PDB file of C-alpha atoms in Angstrom:
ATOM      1  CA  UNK A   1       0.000   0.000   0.000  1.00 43.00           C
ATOM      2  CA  UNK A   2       3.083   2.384   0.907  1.00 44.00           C
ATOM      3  CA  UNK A   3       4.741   1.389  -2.347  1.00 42.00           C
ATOM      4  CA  UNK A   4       1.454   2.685  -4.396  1.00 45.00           C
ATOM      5  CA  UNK A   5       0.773   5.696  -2.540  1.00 46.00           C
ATOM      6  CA  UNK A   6       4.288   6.819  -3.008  1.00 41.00           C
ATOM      7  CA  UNK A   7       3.820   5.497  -7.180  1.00 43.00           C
ATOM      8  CA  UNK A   8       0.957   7.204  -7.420  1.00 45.00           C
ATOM      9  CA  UNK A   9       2.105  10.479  -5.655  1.00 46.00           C
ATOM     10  CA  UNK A  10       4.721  10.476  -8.114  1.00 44.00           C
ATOM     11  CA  UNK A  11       2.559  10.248 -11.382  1.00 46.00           C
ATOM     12  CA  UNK A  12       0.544  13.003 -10.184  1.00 47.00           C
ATOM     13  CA  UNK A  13       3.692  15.533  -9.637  1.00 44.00           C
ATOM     14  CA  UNK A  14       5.049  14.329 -13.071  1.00 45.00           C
ATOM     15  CA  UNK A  15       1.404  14.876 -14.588  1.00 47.00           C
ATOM     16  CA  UNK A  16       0.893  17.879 -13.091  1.00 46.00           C
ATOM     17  CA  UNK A  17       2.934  19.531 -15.528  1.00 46.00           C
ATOM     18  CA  UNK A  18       0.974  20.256 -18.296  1.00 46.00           C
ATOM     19  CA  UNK A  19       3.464  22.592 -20.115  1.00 39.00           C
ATOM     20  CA  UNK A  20       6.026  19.757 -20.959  1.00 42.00           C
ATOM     21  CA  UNK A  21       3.510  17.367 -21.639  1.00 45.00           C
ATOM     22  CA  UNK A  22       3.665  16.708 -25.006  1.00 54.00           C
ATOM     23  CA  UNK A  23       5.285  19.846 -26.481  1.00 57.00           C
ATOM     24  CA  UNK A  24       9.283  19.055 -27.034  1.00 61.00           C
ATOM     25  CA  UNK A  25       9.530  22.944 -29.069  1.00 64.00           C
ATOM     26  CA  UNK A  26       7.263  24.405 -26.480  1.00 64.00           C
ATOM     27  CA  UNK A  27       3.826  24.335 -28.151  1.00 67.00           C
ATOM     28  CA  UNK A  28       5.274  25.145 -31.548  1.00 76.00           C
ATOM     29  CA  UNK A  29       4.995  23.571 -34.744  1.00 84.00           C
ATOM     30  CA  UNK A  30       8.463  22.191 -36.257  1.00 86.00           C
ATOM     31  CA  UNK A  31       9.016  24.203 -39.406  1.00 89.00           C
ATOM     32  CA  UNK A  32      12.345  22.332 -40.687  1.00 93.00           C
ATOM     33  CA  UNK A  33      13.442  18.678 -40.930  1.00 95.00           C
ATOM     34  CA  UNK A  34      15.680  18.791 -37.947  1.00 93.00           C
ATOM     35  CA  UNK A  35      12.770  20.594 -35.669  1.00 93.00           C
ATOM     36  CA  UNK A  36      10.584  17.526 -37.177  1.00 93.00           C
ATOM     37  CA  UNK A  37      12.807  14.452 -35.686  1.00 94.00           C
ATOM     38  CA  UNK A  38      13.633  16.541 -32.346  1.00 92.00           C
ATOM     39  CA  UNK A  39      10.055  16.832 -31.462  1.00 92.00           C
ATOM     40  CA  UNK A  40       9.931  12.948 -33.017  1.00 92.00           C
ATOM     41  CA  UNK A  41      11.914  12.270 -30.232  1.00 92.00           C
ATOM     42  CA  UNK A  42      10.705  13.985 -27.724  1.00 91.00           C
ATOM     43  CA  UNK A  43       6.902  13.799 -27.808  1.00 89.00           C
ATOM     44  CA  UNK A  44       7.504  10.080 -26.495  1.00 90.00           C
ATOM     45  CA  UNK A  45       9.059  10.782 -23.815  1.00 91.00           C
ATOM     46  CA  UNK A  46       7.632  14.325 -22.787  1.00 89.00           C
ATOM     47  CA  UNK A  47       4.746  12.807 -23.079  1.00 89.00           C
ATOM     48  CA  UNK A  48       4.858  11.085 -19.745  1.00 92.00           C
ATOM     49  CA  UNK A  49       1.567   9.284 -20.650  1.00 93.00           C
ATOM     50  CA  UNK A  50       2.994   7.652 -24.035  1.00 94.00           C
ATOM     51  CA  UNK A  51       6.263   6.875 -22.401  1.00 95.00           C
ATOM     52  CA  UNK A  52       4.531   5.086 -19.508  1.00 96.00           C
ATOM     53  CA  UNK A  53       2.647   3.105 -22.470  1.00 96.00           C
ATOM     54  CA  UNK A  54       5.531   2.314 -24.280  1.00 96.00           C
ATOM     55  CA  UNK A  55       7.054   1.001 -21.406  1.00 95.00           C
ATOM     56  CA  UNK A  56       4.772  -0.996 -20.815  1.00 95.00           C
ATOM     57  CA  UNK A  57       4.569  -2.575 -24.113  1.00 94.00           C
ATOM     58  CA  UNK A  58       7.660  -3.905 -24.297  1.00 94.00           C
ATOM     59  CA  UNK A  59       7.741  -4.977 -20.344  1.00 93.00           C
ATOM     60  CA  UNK A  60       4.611  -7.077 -21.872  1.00 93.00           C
ATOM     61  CA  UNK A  61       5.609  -8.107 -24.890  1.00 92.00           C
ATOM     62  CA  UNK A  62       8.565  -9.880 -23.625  1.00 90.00           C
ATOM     63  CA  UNK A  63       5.912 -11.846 -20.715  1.00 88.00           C
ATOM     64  CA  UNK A  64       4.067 -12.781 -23.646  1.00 86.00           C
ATOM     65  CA  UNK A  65       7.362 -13.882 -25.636  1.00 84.00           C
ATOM     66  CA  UNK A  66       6.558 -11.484 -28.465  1.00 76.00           C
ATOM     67  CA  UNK A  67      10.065  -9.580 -28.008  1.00 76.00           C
ATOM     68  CA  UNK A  68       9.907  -7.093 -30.848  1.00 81.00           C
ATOM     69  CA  UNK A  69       6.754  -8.044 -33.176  1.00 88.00           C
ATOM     70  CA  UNK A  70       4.348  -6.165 -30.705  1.00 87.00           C
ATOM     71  CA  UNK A  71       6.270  -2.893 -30.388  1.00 90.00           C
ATOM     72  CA  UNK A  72       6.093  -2.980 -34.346  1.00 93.00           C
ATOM     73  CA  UNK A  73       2.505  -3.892 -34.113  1.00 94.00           C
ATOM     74  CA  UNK A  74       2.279  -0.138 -31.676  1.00 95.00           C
ATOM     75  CA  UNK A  75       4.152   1.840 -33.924  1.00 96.00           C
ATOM     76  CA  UNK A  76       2.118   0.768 -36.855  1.00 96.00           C
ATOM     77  CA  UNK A  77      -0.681   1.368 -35.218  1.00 97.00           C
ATOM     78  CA  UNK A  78       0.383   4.761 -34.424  1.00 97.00           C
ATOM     79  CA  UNK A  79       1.586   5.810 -38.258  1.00 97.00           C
ATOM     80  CA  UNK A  80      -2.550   4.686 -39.210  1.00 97.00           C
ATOM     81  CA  UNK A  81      -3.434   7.149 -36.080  1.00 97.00           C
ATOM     82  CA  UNK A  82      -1.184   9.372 -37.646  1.00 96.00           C
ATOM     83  CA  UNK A  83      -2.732   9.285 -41.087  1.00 96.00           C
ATOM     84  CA  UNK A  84      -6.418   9.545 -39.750  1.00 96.00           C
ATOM     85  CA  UNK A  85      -5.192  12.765 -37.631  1.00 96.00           C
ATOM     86  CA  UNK A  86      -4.189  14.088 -40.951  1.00 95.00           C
ATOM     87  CA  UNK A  87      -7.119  13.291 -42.510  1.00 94.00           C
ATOM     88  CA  UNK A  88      -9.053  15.438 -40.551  1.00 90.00           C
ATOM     89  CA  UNK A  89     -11.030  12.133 -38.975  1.00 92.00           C
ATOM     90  CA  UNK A  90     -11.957  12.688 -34.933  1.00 93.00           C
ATOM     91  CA  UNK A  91     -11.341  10.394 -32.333  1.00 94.00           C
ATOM     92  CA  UNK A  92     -13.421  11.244 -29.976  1.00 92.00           C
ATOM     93  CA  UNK A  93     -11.915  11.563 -26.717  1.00 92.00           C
ATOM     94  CA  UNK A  94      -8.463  10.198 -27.714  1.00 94.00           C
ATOM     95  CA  UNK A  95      -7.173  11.668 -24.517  1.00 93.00           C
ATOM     96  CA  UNK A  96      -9.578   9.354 -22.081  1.00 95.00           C
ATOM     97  CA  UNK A  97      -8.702   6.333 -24.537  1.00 96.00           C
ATOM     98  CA  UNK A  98      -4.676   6.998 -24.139  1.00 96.00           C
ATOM     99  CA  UNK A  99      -5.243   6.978 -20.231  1.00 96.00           C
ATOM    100  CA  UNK A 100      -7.018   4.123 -20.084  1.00 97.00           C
ATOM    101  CA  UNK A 101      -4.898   1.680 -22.324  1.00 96.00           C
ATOM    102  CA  UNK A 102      -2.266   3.158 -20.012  1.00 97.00           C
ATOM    103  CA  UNK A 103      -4.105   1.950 -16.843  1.00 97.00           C
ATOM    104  CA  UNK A 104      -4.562  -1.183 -18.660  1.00 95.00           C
ATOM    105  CA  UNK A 105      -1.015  -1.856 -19.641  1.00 95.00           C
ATOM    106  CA  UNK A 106      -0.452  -1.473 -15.816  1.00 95.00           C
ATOM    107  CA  UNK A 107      -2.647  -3.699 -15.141  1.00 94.00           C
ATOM    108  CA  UNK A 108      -2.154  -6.537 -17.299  1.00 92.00           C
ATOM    109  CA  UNK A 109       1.705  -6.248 -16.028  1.00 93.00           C
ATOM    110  CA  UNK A 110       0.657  -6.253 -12.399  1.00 92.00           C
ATOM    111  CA  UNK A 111      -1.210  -9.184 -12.953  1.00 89.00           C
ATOM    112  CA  UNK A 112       0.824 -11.413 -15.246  1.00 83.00           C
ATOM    113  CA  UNK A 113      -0.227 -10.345 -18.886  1.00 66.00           C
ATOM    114  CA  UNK A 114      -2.216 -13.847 -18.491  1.00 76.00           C
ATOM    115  CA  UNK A 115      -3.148 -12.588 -22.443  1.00 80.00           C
ATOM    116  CA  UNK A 116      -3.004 -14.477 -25.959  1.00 84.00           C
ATOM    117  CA  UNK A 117      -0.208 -12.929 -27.577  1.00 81.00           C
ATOM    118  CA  UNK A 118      -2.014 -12.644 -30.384  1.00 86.00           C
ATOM    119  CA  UNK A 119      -4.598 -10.529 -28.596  1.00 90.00           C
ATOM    120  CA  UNK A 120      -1.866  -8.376 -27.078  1.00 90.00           C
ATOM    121  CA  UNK A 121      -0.596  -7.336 -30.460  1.00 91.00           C
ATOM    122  CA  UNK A 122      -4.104  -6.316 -31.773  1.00 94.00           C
ATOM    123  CA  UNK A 123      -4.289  -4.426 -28.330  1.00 94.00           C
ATOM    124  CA  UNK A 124      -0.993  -2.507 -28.941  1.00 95.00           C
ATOM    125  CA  UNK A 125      -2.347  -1.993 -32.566  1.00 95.00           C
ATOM    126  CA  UNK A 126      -5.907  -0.291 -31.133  1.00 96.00           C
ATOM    127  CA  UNK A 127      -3.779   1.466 -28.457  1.00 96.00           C
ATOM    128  CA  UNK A 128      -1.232   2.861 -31.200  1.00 96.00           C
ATOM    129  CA  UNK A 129      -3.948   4.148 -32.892  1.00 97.00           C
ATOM    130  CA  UNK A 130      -5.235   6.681 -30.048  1.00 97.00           C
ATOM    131  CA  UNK A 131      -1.613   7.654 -29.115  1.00 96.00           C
ATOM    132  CA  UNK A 132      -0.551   8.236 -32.813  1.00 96.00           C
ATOM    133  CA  UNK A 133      -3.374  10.577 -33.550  1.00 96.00           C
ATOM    134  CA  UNK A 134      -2.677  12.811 -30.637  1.00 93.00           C
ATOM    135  CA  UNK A 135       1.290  12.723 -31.641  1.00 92.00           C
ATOM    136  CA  UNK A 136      -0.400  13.849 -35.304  1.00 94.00           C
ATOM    137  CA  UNK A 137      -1.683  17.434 -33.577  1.00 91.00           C
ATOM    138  CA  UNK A 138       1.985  18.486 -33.446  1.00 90.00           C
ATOM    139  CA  UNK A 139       2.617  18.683 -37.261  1.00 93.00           C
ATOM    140  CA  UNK A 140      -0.775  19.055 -38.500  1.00 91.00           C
ATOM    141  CA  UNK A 141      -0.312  21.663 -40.950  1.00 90.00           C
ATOM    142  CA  UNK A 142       3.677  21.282 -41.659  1.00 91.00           C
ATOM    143  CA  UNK A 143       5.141  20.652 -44.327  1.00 95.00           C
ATOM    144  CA  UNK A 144       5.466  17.223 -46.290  1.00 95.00           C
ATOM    145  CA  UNK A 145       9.268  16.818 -45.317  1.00 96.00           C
ATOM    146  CA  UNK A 146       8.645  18.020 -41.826  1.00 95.00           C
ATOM    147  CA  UNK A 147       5.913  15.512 -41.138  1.00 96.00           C
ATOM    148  CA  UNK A 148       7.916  12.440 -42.585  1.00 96.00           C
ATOM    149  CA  UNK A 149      10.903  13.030 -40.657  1.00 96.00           C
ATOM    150  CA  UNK A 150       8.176  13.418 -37.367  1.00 95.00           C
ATOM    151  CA  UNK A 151       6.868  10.187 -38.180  1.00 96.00           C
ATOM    152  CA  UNK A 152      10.235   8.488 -38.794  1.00 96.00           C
ATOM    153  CA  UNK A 153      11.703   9.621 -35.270  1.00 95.00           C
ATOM    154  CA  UNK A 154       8.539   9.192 -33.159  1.00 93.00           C
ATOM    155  CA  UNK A 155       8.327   5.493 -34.649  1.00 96.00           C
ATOM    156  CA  UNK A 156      12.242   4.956 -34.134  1.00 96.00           C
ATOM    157  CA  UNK A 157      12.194   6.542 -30.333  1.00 96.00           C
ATOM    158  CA  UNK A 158       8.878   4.164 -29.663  1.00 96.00           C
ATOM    159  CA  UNK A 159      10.658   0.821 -30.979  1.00 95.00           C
ATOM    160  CA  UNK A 160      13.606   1.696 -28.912  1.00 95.00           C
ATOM    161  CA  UNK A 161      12.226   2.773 -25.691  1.00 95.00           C
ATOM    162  CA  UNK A 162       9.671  -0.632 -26.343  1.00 95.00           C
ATOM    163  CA  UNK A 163      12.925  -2.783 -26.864  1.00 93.00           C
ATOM    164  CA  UNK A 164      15.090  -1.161 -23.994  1.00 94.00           C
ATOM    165  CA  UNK A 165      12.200  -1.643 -21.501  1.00 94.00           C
ATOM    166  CA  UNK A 166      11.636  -5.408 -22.413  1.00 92.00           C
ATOM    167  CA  UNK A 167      15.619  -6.375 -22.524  1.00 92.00           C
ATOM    168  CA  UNK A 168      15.572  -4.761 -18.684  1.00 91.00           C
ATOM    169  CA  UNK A 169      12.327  -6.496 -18.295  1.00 90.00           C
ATOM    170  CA  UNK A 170      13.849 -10.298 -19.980  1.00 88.00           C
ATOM    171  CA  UNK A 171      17.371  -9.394 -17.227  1.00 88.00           C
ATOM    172  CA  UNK A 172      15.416  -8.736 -14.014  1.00 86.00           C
ATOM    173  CA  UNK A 173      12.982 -12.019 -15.100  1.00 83.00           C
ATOM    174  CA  UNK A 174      15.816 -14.018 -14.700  1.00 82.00           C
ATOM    175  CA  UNK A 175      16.285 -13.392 -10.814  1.00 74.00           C
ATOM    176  CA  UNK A 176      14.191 -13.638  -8.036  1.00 70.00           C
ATOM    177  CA  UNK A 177      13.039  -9.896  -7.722  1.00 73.00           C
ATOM    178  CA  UNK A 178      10.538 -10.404 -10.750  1.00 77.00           C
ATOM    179  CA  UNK A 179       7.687 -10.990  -9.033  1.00 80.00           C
ATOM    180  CA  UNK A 180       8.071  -7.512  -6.840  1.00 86.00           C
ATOM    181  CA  UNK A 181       9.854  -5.839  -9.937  1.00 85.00           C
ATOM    182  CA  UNK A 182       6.911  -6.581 -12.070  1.00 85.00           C
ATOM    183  CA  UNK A 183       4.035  -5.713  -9.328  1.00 89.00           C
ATOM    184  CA  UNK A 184       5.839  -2.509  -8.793  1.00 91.00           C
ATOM    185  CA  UNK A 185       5.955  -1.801 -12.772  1.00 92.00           C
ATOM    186  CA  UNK A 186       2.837  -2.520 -13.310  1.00 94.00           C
ATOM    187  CA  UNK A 187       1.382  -0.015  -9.873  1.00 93.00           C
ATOM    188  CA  UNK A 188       3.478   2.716 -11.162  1.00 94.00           C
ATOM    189  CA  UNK A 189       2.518   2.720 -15.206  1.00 95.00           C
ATOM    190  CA  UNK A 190      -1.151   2.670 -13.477  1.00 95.00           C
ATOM    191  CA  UNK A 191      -0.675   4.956 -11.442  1.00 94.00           C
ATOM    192  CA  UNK A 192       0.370   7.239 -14.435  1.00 95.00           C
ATOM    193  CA  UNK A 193      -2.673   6.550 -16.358  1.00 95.00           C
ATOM    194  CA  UNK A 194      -4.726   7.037 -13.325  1.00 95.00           C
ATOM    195  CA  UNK A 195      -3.717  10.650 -12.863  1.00 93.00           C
ATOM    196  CA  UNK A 196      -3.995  11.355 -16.655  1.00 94.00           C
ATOM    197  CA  UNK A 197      -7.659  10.022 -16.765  1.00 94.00           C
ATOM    198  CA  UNK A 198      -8.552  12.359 -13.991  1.00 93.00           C
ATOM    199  CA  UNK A 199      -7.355  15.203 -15.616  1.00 90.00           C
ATOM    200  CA  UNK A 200      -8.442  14.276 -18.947  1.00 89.00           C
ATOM    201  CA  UNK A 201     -12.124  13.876 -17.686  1.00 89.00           C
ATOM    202  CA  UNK A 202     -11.962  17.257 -15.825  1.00 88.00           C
ATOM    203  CA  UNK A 203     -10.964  18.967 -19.116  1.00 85.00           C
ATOM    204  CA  UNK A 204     -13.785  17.001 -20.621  1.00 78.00           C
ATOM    205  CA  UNK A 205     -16.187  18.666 -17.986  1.00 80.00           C
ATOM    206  CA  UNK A 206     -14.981  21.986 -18.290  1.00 77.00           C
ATOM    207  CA  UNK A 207     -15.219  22.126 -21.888  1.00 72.00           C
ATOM    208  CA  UNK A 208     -18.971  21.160 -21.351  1.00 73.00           C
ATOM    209  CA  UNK A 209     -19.464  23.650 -18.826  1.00 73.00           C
ATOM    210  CA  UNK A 210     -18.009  26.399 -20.985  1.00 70.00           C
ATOM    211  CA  UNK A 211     -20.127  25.264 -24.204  1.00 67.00           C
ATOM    212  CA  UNK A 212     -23.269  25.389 -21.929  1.00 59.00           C
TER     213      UNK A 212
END
């Protein structure tokens, strides 16, 4: 109980700031190729709510024995989220959606990913979707080059933050601190996703209140 009161205390300072969230160039748009794969790079892990999802992935795709097939399956599902952002399609709250498939990596960590593998992969595909589209709102409107070298770097940083996770993940499953080590992962990456679906619903509500 200690352990997730101090995980969860955490998550909150870390979501709690709103102006690194997910702007790498401080809320603006990249305007040159080298702009385009530095905020790439850096909307994964600014984005303290895709990083904690990525993390997971690859903690679970190595207790599922997928290794790197289901990080591809996320980034590919976040290049289609990508495309649909661009294509001026809605996902309705995409923000709620991130948090929770957060919350569930978490969980399904904390528990033992007692998942089909295949399932898992169609879940990181679904889940890529939501996180690609909002990584899309940073370049909507750049220019062709600018986008493509976006969507190369965000997909590059994903795979490798996926891979590094899971090859600490396949190390520490060796020993005898996995059980803890994985219970632990799993409260914290919750934990995350808990804070960011409280906030994202409280945006939700204010944004009714204002419209009424």
């Amino acid at each position: 109980m200690r352990l997730t009161a101090v995980l969860t205390g955490l998550a909150a300072v870390i979501a709690a700031t709103p102006a690194l969230a997910h702007h790498p160039l401080g809320g603006a748009m990249p305007e040159t190729i080298s702009q385009g794969l530095l905020s790439g790079v850096g909307h994964p892990i600014i984005g303290i709510d895709h990083l904690a999802f990525i993390i997971g992935a690859g903690i679970i795709a190595v207790m599922v024995g997928r290794g790197l097939t289901a990080p591809l399956a996320l980034v590919a599902g976040a290049l289609l989220g990508a495309v649909i952002h661009f294509g001026a399609v809605t996902i309705p709250g995409a923000e709620i959606l991130i948090a929770l498939s957060v919350i569930i990596a978490g969980r399904l960590i904390f528990t033992g990913a007692r998942v089909g593998a295949g399932l898992i992969m169609a879940g990181f595909a679904v889940a890529g979707i939501v996180h690609g589209y909002a990584y899309a709102e940073a370049v909507v409107g750049a220019e062709q080059t600018v986008i493509a070298a976006y969507l190369i770097s965000f997909s590059v940083t994903q795979l490798v933050i996926a891979c590094g996770a899971g090859a600490i993940a396949r190390i520490v499953m060796r020993g005898k601190s996995w059980s803890a080590a994985h219970r632990a992962a799993g409260m914290g990456i919750a934990a995350v996703g808990t804070v960011f679906l409280t906030q994202a619903v409280e945006i939700g509500r204010a944004s009714c209140r204002e419209r009424v």
